[in-house]
Amino acid sequence: MTADETGSAAPGAAEEGPPDEAARGRGDAGDPAAREVEEDFDEEEGDPLALRLESLILGAERRYTPFQAARAAGVSMDLAARFWRAMGFADIGQAKALTEADVLALRRLAGLVEAGLLSEPMAVQVARSTGQTTARLADWQIDSFLEGLTEPQEPGMTRAEITYPLVELLLPELEEFLIYVWRRQLAAATGRVVQAQDDAEMVDRRLAVGFADLVGFTRLTRRLEEEELGELVEAFETTAADLVAAHGGRLIKTLGDEVLYAADDAGTAAEIGLRLIETLSHDETMPELRVGIAFGTVTTRMGDVFGTTVNLASRLTSIAPKNAVLVDGALAEELTRSGDAPKSEADAAAAEDHPAYRFALQPMWQRPVRGLGVVEPWLLTRRGD
């Protein structure tokens, strides 16, 4: 991959020395615009402790402008900008705000493209998915984790003064833990993809998709204080995430008052839906819950799920009674096919030697659902309830 024709060097040029030193050797100091950018940055005042904290986290001090970083990495400024935008980084103009790590990241990502391991669009997708995921993780850690640990313990000490040694201790441990969890998740995802490939199901797969929605959440937002609302949402998301993982599902995303999960089979999705209702209904601090589950072909992309099946699950949630689970006909059929639920009570009574059914299904009135036509939902309960 070559650099652009506006002054970026070819890949090998990065080995001749740091861009700022090379620039001085070529006489870039004579460029008023370039000199003004660097002088403005050098004269910029900031909290020295905050800058030290940034250097600690990034592992290096600010050294490059975006143009210099792209040149040092041997990539065009256009491609570098696409990668940075995909990762969620703001446009900083030509301020000297990047480090050696930024150069290395560009070089590695561009190298994967040059080697033919990734196409440019795939590399941008990798950057975007990583940026979105880690941005949310970083926000969570700062808002929920570090905030609670950095309350000043001694009079006169600022939060920044307490944060620095704390981050110094935690950063390497959390970094190693992040890599560990990512590898475990990657191994699990790879196993699912390999299995799907064997079944000739790659992007489009047959999955059970469930939505769980807190009832009356909008009214709660007007009644509760912000801190109380935040605690409620965190408790809901934590409970839902734990239950989904414990029973073999995958949490796709959380939306404050709603969670979306998926499972490879109908029985797992049904069990998770009922567990959510049962667990949260015993928590007096939680609003009532309703769940909708559908089964069918789902398009998976960048960790998310799309398609008619997902839309149907969402619609079922919106019409479900409080503290109840509604499923579509396809999921009901899967449950009867797998032996998790009888087709009818008459069939259950006739099959005396059949193993105990886990679930019961009750047909509901057919009704039109916006954008999906007429559907026949089924009320899912535990057998014997």
GROMACS .gro file of C-alpha atoms in nm:
model
  385
    1MET     CA    1   0.000   0.000   0.000
    2THR     CA    2   0.144   0.336  -0.096
    3ALA     CA    3   0.106   0.666   0.073
    4ASP     CA    4  -0.082   0.951  -0.086
    5GLU     CA    5   0.084   1.200  -0.316
    6THR     CA    6   0.052   1.499  -0.084
    7GLY     CA    7   0.380   1.425   0.091
    8SER     CA    8   0.331   1.092   0.267
    9ALA     CA    9   0.626   0.863   0.215
   10ALA     CA   10   0.627   0.501   0.108
   11PRO     CA   11   0.623   0.235   0.384
   12GLY     CA   12   0.999   0.207   0.402
   13ALA     CA   13   1.040   0.575   0.481
   14ALA     CA   14   0.917   0.518   0.834
   15GLU     CA   15   1.243   0.338   0.915
   16GLU     CA   16   1.461   0.642   0.844
   17GLY     CA   17   1.376   0.816   1.170
   18PRO     CA   18   1.098   0.985   1.360
   19PRO     CA   19   0.891   1.214   1.138
   20ASP     CA   20   0.949   1.523   1.349
   21GLU     CA   21   1.328   1.479   1.330
   22ALA     CA   22   1.310   1.417   0.957
   23ALA     CA   23   1.095   1.726   0.917
   24ARG     CA   24   1.354   1.942   1.091
   25GLY     CA   25   1.621   1.794   0.866
   26ARG     CA   26   1.422   1.891   0.555
   27GLY     CA   27   1.355   2.238   0.687
   28ASP     CA   28   0.986   2.203   0.763
   29ALA     CA   29   1.042   2.470   1.024
   30GLY     CA   30   1.017   2.712   0.734
   31ASP     CA   31   0.655   2.617   0.680
   32PRO     CA   32   0.460   2.880   0.879
   33ALA     CA   33   0.143   2.671   0.892
   34ALA     CA   34   0.322   2.364   1.023
   35ARG     CA   35   0.524   2.572   1.272
   36GLU     CA   36   0.209   2.747   1.395
   37VAL     CA   37   0.030   2.416   1.460
   38GLU     CA   38   0.321   2.280   1.662
   39GLU     CA   39   0.379   2.606   1.851
   40ASP     CA   40   0.010   2.630   1.938
   41PHE     CA   41   0.018   2.277   2.069
   42ASP     CA   42   0.341   2.324   2.263
   43GLU     CA   43   0.202   2.638   2.426
   44GLU     CA   44  -0.127   2.472   2.512
   45GLU     CA   45  -0.178   2.474   2.885
   46GLY     CA   46  -0.328   2.179   3.064
   47ASP     CA   47  -0.339   2.006   3.397
   48PRO     CA   48   0.007   1.848   3.432
   49LEU     CA   49  -0.135   1.561   3.638
   50ALA     CA   50  -0.403   1.496   3.377
   51LEU     CA   51  -0.136   1.487   3.106
   52ARG     CA   52   0.071   1.246   3.316
   53LEU     CA   53  -0.236   1.028   3.358
   54GLU     CA   54  -0.294   1.028   2.982
   55SER     CA   55   0.069   0.932   2.920
   56LEU     CA   56   0.041   0.652   3.174
   57ILE     CA   57  -0.268   0.507   3.007
   58LEU     CA   58  -0.143   0.549   2.651
   59GLY     CA   59   0.204   0.427   2.738
   60ALA     CA   60   0.375   0.720   2.565
   61GLU     CA   61   0.368   1.095   2.531
   62ARG     CA   62   0.208   1.287   2.246
   63ARG     CA   63   0.449   1.305   1.957
   64TYR     CA   64   0.282   1.299   1.615
   65THR     CA   65   0.025   1.494   1.423
   66PRO     CA   66  -0.220   1.273   1.229
   67PHE     CA   67  -0.028   1.348   0.908
   68GLN     CA   68   0.303   1.253   1.070
   69ALA     CA   69   0.156   0.936   1.218
   70ALA     CA   70   0.016   0.828   0.880
   71ARG     CA   71   0.351   0.898   0.715
   72ALA     CA   72   0.542   0.706   0.982
   73ALA     CA   73   0.304   0.412   0.943
   74GLY     CA   74   0.343   0.419   0.565
   75VAL     CA   75  -0.026   0.465   0.489
   76SER     CA   76  -0.219   0.734   0.309
   77MET     CA   77  -0.376   1.009   0.515
   78ASP     CA   78  -0.711   0.914   0.364
   79LEU     CA   79  -0.690   0.555   0.486
   80ALA     CA   80  -0.558   0.661   0.827
   81ALA     CA   81  -0.852   0.900   0.865
   82ARG     CA   82  -1.096   0.621   0.771
   83PHE     CA   83  -0.944   0.394   1.037
   84TRP     CA   84  -0.951   0.665   1.304
   85ARG     CA   85  -1.310   0.762   1.230
   86ALA     CA   86  -1.411   0.395   1.237
   87MET     CA   87  -1.249   0.358   1.579
   88GLY     CA   88  -1.458   0.653   1.700
   89PHE     CA   89  -1.180   0.909   1.740
   90ALA     CA   90  -1.263   1.274   1.690
   91ASP     CA   91  -1.106   1.483   1.416
   92ILE     CA   92  -0.820   1.671   1.583
   93GLY     CA   93  -0.698   1.857   1.277
   94GLN     CA   94  -0.318   1.851   1.279
   95ALA     CA   95  -0.260   1.880   1.653
   96LYS     CA   96   0.033   1.679   1.783
   97ALA     CA   97  -0.175   1.436   1.989
   98LEU     CA   98  -0.075   1.087   1.870
   99THR     CA   99   0.185   0.844   2.003
  100GLU     CA  100   0.402   0.557   1.882
  101ALA     CA  101   0.115   0.323   1.967
  102ASP     CA  102  -0.108   0.503   1.716
  103VAL     CA  103   0.157   0.458   1.447
  104LEU     CA  104   0.195   0.090   1.530
  105ALA     CA  105  -0.182   0.034   1.521
  106LEU     CA  106  -0.207   0.195   1.177
  107ARG     CA  107   0.089  -0.006   1.051
  108ARG     CA  108  -0.056  -0.334   1.176
  109LEU     CA  109  -0.403  -0.278   1.035
  110ALA     CA  110  -0.268  -0.161   0.700
  111GLY     CA  111  -0.028  -0.456   0.702
  112LEU     CA  112  -0.319  -0.699   0.725
  113VAL     CA  113  -0.465  -0.535   0.416
  114GLU     CA  114  -0.133  -0.544   0.229
  115ALA     CA  115  -0.089  -0.913   0.314
  116GLY     CA  116  -0.432  -0.990   0.171
  117LEU     CA  117  -0.565  -1.114   0.505
  118LEU     CA  118  -0.825  -0.837   0.517
  119SER     CA  119  -0.983  -0.619   0.252
  120GLU     CA  120  -0.997  -0.247   0.323
  121PRO     CA  121  -1.372  -0.260   0.402
  122MET     CA  122  -1.310  -0.553   0.638
  123ALA     CA  123  -1.029  -0.366   0.811
  124VAL     CA  124  -1.258  -0.066   0.860
  125GLN     CA  125  -1.522  -0.298   1.007
  126VAL     CA  126  -1.263  -0.442   1.247
  127ALA     CA  127  -1.170  -0.091   1.354
  128ARG     CA  128  -1.533   0.011   1.398
  129SER     CA  129  -1.643  -0.294   1.596
  130THR     CA  130  -1.338  -0.272   1.822
  131GLY     CA  131  -1.382   0.100   1.874
  132GLN     CA  132  -1.751   0.078   1.958
  133THR     CA  133  -1.705  -0.211   2.200
  134THR     CA  134  -1.406  -0.066   2.384
  135ALA     CA  135  -1.559   0.283   2.399
  136ARG     CA  136  -1.853   0.148   2.593
  137LEU     CA  137  -1.622  -0.060   2.813
  138ALA     CA  138  -1.407   0.244   2.891
  139ASP     CA  139  -1.711   0.456   2.976
  140TRP     CA  140  -1.844   0.184   3.206
  141GLN     CA  141  -1.511   0.146   3.385
  142ILE     CA  142  -1.473   0.519   3.442
  143ASP     CA  143  -1.836   0.590   3.535
  144SER     CA  144  -1.904   0.286   3.749
  145PHE     CA  145  -1.570   0.148   3.861
  146LEU     CA  146  -1.310   0.420   3.895
  147GLU     CA  147  -1.564   0.678   4.011
  148GLY     CA  148  -1.640   0.472   4.319
  149LEU     CA  149  -1.274   0.408   4.393
  150THR     CA  150  -1.143   0.760   4.352
  151GLU     CA  151  -1.347   0.954   4.603
  152PRO     CA  152  -1.094   1.168   4.792
  153GLN     CA  153  -0.999   0.991   5.113
  154GLU     CA  154  -0.796   1.271   5.268
  155PRO     CA  155  -0.880   1.642   5.293
  156GLY     CA  156  -0.701   1.848   5.033
  157MET     CA  157  -0.635   1.561   4.792
  158THR     CA  158  -0.788   1.586   4.447
  159ARG     CA  159  -0.946   1.298   4.258
  160ALA     CA  160  -0.667   1.318   4.000
  161GLU     CA  161  -0.401   1.275   4.272
  162ILE     CA  162  -0.571   0.960   4.394
  163THR     CA  163  -0.650   0.829   4.046
  164TYR     CA  164  -0.291   0.821   3.916
  165PRO     CA  165  -0.147   0.558   4.154
  166LEU     CA  166  -0.471   0.361   4.134
  167VAL     CA  167  -0.461   0.348   3.754
  168GLU     CA  168  -0.091   0.265   3.769
  169LEU     CA  169  -0.176  -0.047   3.970
  170LEU     CA  170  -0.494  -0.146   3.790
  171LEU     CA  171  -0.401  -0.082   3.427
  172PRO     CA  172  -0.176  -0.385   3.364
  173GLU     CA  173  -0.413  -0.617   3.549
  174LEU     CA  174  -0.724  -0.495   3.364
  175GLU     CA  175  -0.537  -0.506   3.033
  176GLU     CA  176  -0.443  -0.871   3.085
  177PHE     CA  177  -0.797  -0.951   3.197
  178LEU     CA  178  -0.941  -0.783   2.887
  179ILE     CA  179  -0.719  -0.993   2.661
  180TYR     CA  180  -0.817  -1.310   2.849
  181VAL     CA  181  -1.191  -1.243   2.819
  182TRP     CA  182  -1.154  -1.149   2.452
  183ARG     CA  183  -0.972  -1.474   2.377
  184ARG     CA  184  -1.239  -1.678   2.555
  185GLN     CA  185  -1.515  -1.498   2.368
  186LEU     CA  186  -1.326  -1.535   2.039
  187ALA     CA  187  -1.288  -1.908   2.099
  188ALA     CA  188  -1.660  -1.944   2.166
  189ALA     CA  189  -1.756  -1.735   1.862
  190THR     CA  190  -1.516  -1.928   1.640
  191GLY     CA  191  -1.670  -2.255   1.753
  192ARG     CA  192  -2.017  -2.129   1.664
  193VAL     CA  193  -1.902  -2.012   1.321
  194VAL     CA  194  -1.727  -2.341   1.245
  195GLN     CA  195  -2.041  -2.532   1.341
  196ALA     CA  196  -2.254  -2.298   1.131
  197GLN     CA  197  -2.020  -2.346   0.836
  198ASP     CA  198  -2.059  -2.723   0.864
  199ASP     CA  199  -2.434  -2.670   0.845
  200ALA     CA  200  -2.399  -2.434   0.547
  201GLU     CA  201  -2.518  -2.150   0.773
  202MET     CA  202  -2.281  -1.859   0.795
  203VAL     CA  203  -2.422  -1.507   0.799
  204ASP     CA  204  -2.786  -1.618   0.789
  205ARG     CA  205  -2.860  -1.864   1.069
  206ARG     CA  206  -3.166  -2.007   1.238
  207LEU     CA  207  -3.171  -1.875   1.592
  208ALA     CA  208  -3.412  -1.800   1.873
  209VAL     CA  209  -3.417  -1.429   1.954
  210GLY     CA  210  -3.568  -1.280   2.268
  211PHE     CA  211  -3.644  -0.930   2.392
  212ALA     CA  212  -3.708  -0.852   2.760
  213ASP     CA  213  -3.862  -0.513   2.835
  214LEU     CA  214  -3.928  -0.331   3.162
  215VAL     CA  215  -4.292  -0.217   3.178
  216GLY     CA  216  -4.360   0.151   3.247
  217PHE     CA  217  -3.997   0.257   3.223
  218THR     CA  218  -4.081   0.596   3.072
  219ARG     CA  219  -4.293   0.682   3.376
  220LEU     CA  220  -4.009   0.572   3.603
  221THR     CA  221  -3.768   0.811   3.436
  222ARG     CA  222  -3.991   1.099   3.542
  223ARG     CA  223  -4.036   0.975   3.898
  224LEU     CA  224  -3.690   0.852   4.000
  225GLU     CA  225  -3.378   1.055   4.065
  226GLU     CA  226  -3.099   1.007   3.812
  227GLU     CA  227  -2.889   0.805   4.056
  228GLU     CA  228  -3.181   0.578   4.144
  229LEU     CA  229  -3.262   0.527   3.777
  230GLY     CA  230  -2.901   0.441   3.701
  231GLU     CA  231  -2.893   0.186   3.981
  232LEU     CA  232  -3.215   0.026   3.857
  233VAL     CA  233  -3.087  -0.003   3.499
  234GLU     CA  234  -2.755  -0.145   3.616
  235ALA     CA  235  -2.931  -0.403   3.835
  236PHE     CA  236  -3.159  -0.504   3.546
  237GLU     CA  237  -2.875  -0.534   3.297
  238THR     CA  238  -2.658  -0.728   3.542
  239THR     CA  239  -2.935  -0.973   3.631
  240ALA     CA  240  -3.028  -1.023   3.267
  241ALA     CA  241  -2.667  -1.071   3.157
  242ASP     CA  242  -2.601  -1.325   3.432
  243LEU     CA  243  -2.915  -1.526   3.355
  244VAL     CA  244  -2.858  -1.526   2.979
  245ALA     CA  245  -2.499  -1.645   3.018
  246ALA     CA  246  -2.576  -1.901   3.289
  247HIS     CA  247  -2.839  -2.074   3.075
  248GLY     CA  248  -2.646  -2.089   2.750
  249GLY     CA  249  -2.766  -1.781   2.564
  250ARG     CA  250  -2.579  -1.481   2.429
  251LEU     CA  251  -2.652  -1.125   2.531
  252ILE     CA  252  -2.660  -0.924   2.209
  253LYS     CA  253  -2.712  -0.578   2.357
  254THR     CA  254  -2.874  -0.380   2.634
  255LEU     CA  255  -3.086  -0.071   2.573
  256GLY     CA  256  -3.147   0.059   2.924
  257ASP     CA  257  -3.497  -0.075   2.979
  258GLU     CA  258  -3.461  -0.360   2.731
  259VAL     CA  259  -3.223  -0.647   2.661
  260LEU     CA  260  -3.184  -0.850   2.343
  261TYR     CA  261  -3.050  -1.204   2.360
  262ALA     CA  262  -3.013  -1.499   2.126
  263ALA     CA  263  -2.987  -1.875   2.164
  264ASP     CA  264  -2.909  -2.160   1.927
  265ASP     CA  265  -3.224  -2.352   2.018
  266ALA     CA  266  -3.580  -2.276   2.122
  267GLY     CA  267  -3.559  -2.452   2.458
  268THR     CA  268  -3.268  -2.240   2.575
  269ALA     CA  269  -3.438  -1.917   2.471
  270ALA     CA  270  -3.763  -2.021   2.641
  271GLU     CA  271  -3.584  -2.112   2.965
  272ILE     CA  272  -3.405  -1.777   2.971
  273GLY     CA  273  -3.729  -1.586   2.911
  274LEU     CA  274  -3.909  -1.758   3.196
  275ARG     CA  275  -3.609  -1.725   3.429
  276LEU     CA  276  -3.601  -1.352   3.365
  277ILE     CA  277  -3.969  -1.320   3.456
  278GLU     CA  278  -3.936  -1.542   3.765
  279THR     CA  279  -3.624  -1.371   3.897
  280LEU     CA  280  -3.728  -1.010   3.848
  281SER     CA  281  -4.085  -1.065   3.970
  282HIS     CA  282  -3.940  -1.150   4.312
  283ASP     CA  283  -3.746  -0.823   4.324
  284GLU     CA  284  -3.968  -0.552   4.472
  285THR     CA  285  -3.741  -0.278   4.340
  286MET     CA  286  -3.796  -0.386   3.979
  287PRO     CA  287  -4.086  -0.294   3.750
  288GLU     CA  288  -4.283  -0.571   3.585
  289LEU     CA  289  -4.126  -0.741   3.283
  290ARG     CA  290  -4.252  -0.878   2.955
  291VAL     CA  291  -4.069  -1.102   2.710
  292GLY     CA  292  -4.115  -1.183   2.341
  293ILE     CA  293  -3.931  -1.466   2.163
  294ALA     CA  294  -3.927  -1.565   1.795
  295PHE     CA  295  -3.745  -1.838   1.603
  296GLY     CA  296  -3.622  -1.824   1.245
  297THR     CA  297  -3.355  -1.704   1.007
  298VAL     CA  298  -3.144  -1.425   1.152
  299THR     CA  299  -2.870  -1.220   0.990
  300THR     CA  300  -2.571  -1.176   1.220
  301ARG     CA  301  -2.325  -0.895   1.162
  302MET     CA  302  -2.064  -0.732   1.385
  303GLY     CA  303  -2.212  -0.892   1.696
  304ASP     CA  304  -2.567  -0.775   1.624
  305VAL     CA  305  -2.869  -0.955   1.480
  306PHE     CA  306  -3.113  -0.836   1.215
  307GLY     CA  307  -3.411  -0.954   1.016
  308THR     CA  308  -3.779  -1.034   1.033
  309THR     CA  309  -3.731  -1.276   1.323
  310VAL     CA  310  -3.576  -1.001   1.534
  311ASN     CA  311  -3.854  -0.759   1.442
  312LEU     CA  312  -4.118  -1.018   1.531
  313ALA     CA  313  -3.962  -1.081   1.872
  314SER     CA  314  -3.969  -0.707   1.939
  315ARG     CA  315  -4.335  -0.681   1.835
  316LEU     CA  316  -4.429  -0.978   2.054
  317THR     CA  317  -4.267  -0.804   2.349
  318SER     CA  318  -4.476  -0.493   2.294
  319ILE     CA  319  -4.804  -0.692   2.305
  320ALA     CA  320  -4.707  -0.938   2.580
  321PRO     CA  321  -4.898  -0.923   2.911
  322LYS     CA  322  -4.708  -0.809   3.218
  323ASN     CA  323  -4.480  -1.074   3.369
  324ALA     CA  324  -4.546  -1.306   3.074
  325VAL     CA  325  -4.361  -1.458   2.779
  326LEU     CA  326  -4.510  -1.458   2.429
  327VAL     CA  327  -4.355  -1.669   2.151
  328ASP     CA  328  -4.426  -1.701   1.781
  329GLY     CA  329  -4.560  -2.009   1.605
  330ALA     CA  330  -4.216  -2.114   1.480
  331LEU     CA  331  -4.071  -2.124   1.831
  332ALA     CA  332  -4.377  -2.308   1.962
  333GLU     CA  333  -4.331  -2.565   1.686
  334GLU     CA  334  -3.962  -2.606   1.774
  335LEU     CA  335  -4.050  -2.667   2.140
  336THR     CA  336  -4.299  -2.941   2.050
  337ARG     CA  337  -4.060  -3.095   1.798
  338SER     CA  338  -3.781  -3.114   2.055
  339GLY     CA  339  -4.010  -3.262   2.321
  340ASP     CA  340  -3.987  -2.958   2.547
  341ALA     CA  341  -4.360  -2.890   2.523
  342PRO     CA  342  -4.668  -3.092   2.422
  343LYS     CA  343  -4.873  -2.993   2.120
  344SER     CA  344  -5.180  -2.988   2.343
  345GLU     CA  345  -5.294  -3.097   2.687
  346ALA     CA  346  -5.471  -3.392   2.524
  347ASP     CA  347  -5.143  -3.508   2.373
  348ALA     CA  348  -4.971  -3.467   2.708
  349ALA     CA  349  -5.235  -3.677   2.885
  350ALA     CA  350  -5.217  -3.949   2.620
  351ALA     CA  351  -4.838  -3.978   2.636
  352GLU     CA  352  -4.811  -4.120   2.986
  353ASP     CA  353  -4.468  -4.270   2.927
  354HIS     CA  354  -4.329  -3.947   2.780
  355PRO     CA  355  -4.060  -3.770   2.986
  356ALA     CA  356  -4.188  -3.468   3.175
  357TYR     CA  357  -4.239  -3.166   2.954
  358ARG     CA  358  -4.066  -2.847   3.063
  359PHE     CA  359  -4.304  -2.596   2.910
  360ALA     CA  360  -4.670  -2.544   2.830
  361LEU     CA  361  -4.804  -2.349   2.531
  362GLN     CA  362  -5.137  -2.173   2.511
  363PRO     CA  363  -5.252  -2.024   2.177
  364MET     CA  364  -5.362  -1.663   2.192
  365TRP     CA  365  -5.593  -1.470   1.962
  366GLN     CA  366  -5.450  -1.390   1.622
  367ARG     CA  367  -5.380  -1.022   1.584
  368PRO     CA  368  -5.223  -0.786   1.330
  369VAL     CA  369  -4.871  -0.673   1.409
  370ARG     CA  370  -4.737  -0.357   1.253
  371GLY     CA  371  -4.519  -0.435   0.953
  372LEU     CA  372  -4.556  -0.813   0.986
  373GLY     CA  373  -4.920  -0.885   0.913
  374VAL     CA  374  -5.135  -1.117   1.125
  375VAL     CA  375  -4.952  -1.339   1.375
  376GLU     CA  376  -5.067  -1.601   1.623
  377PRO     CA  377  -4.875  -1.560   1.948
  378TRP     CA  378  -4.845  -1.834   2.206
  379LEU     CA  379  -4.829  -1.783   2.581
  380LEU     CA  380  -4.532  -1.972   2.724
  381THR     CA  381  -4.545  -2.100   3.082
  382ARG     CA  382  -4.381  -2.371   3.285
  383ARG     CA  383  -4.551  -2.708   3.281
  384GLY     CA  384  -4.768  -2.738   3.590
  385ASP     CA  385  -4.788  -2.362   3.660
   0.00000   0.00000   0.00000
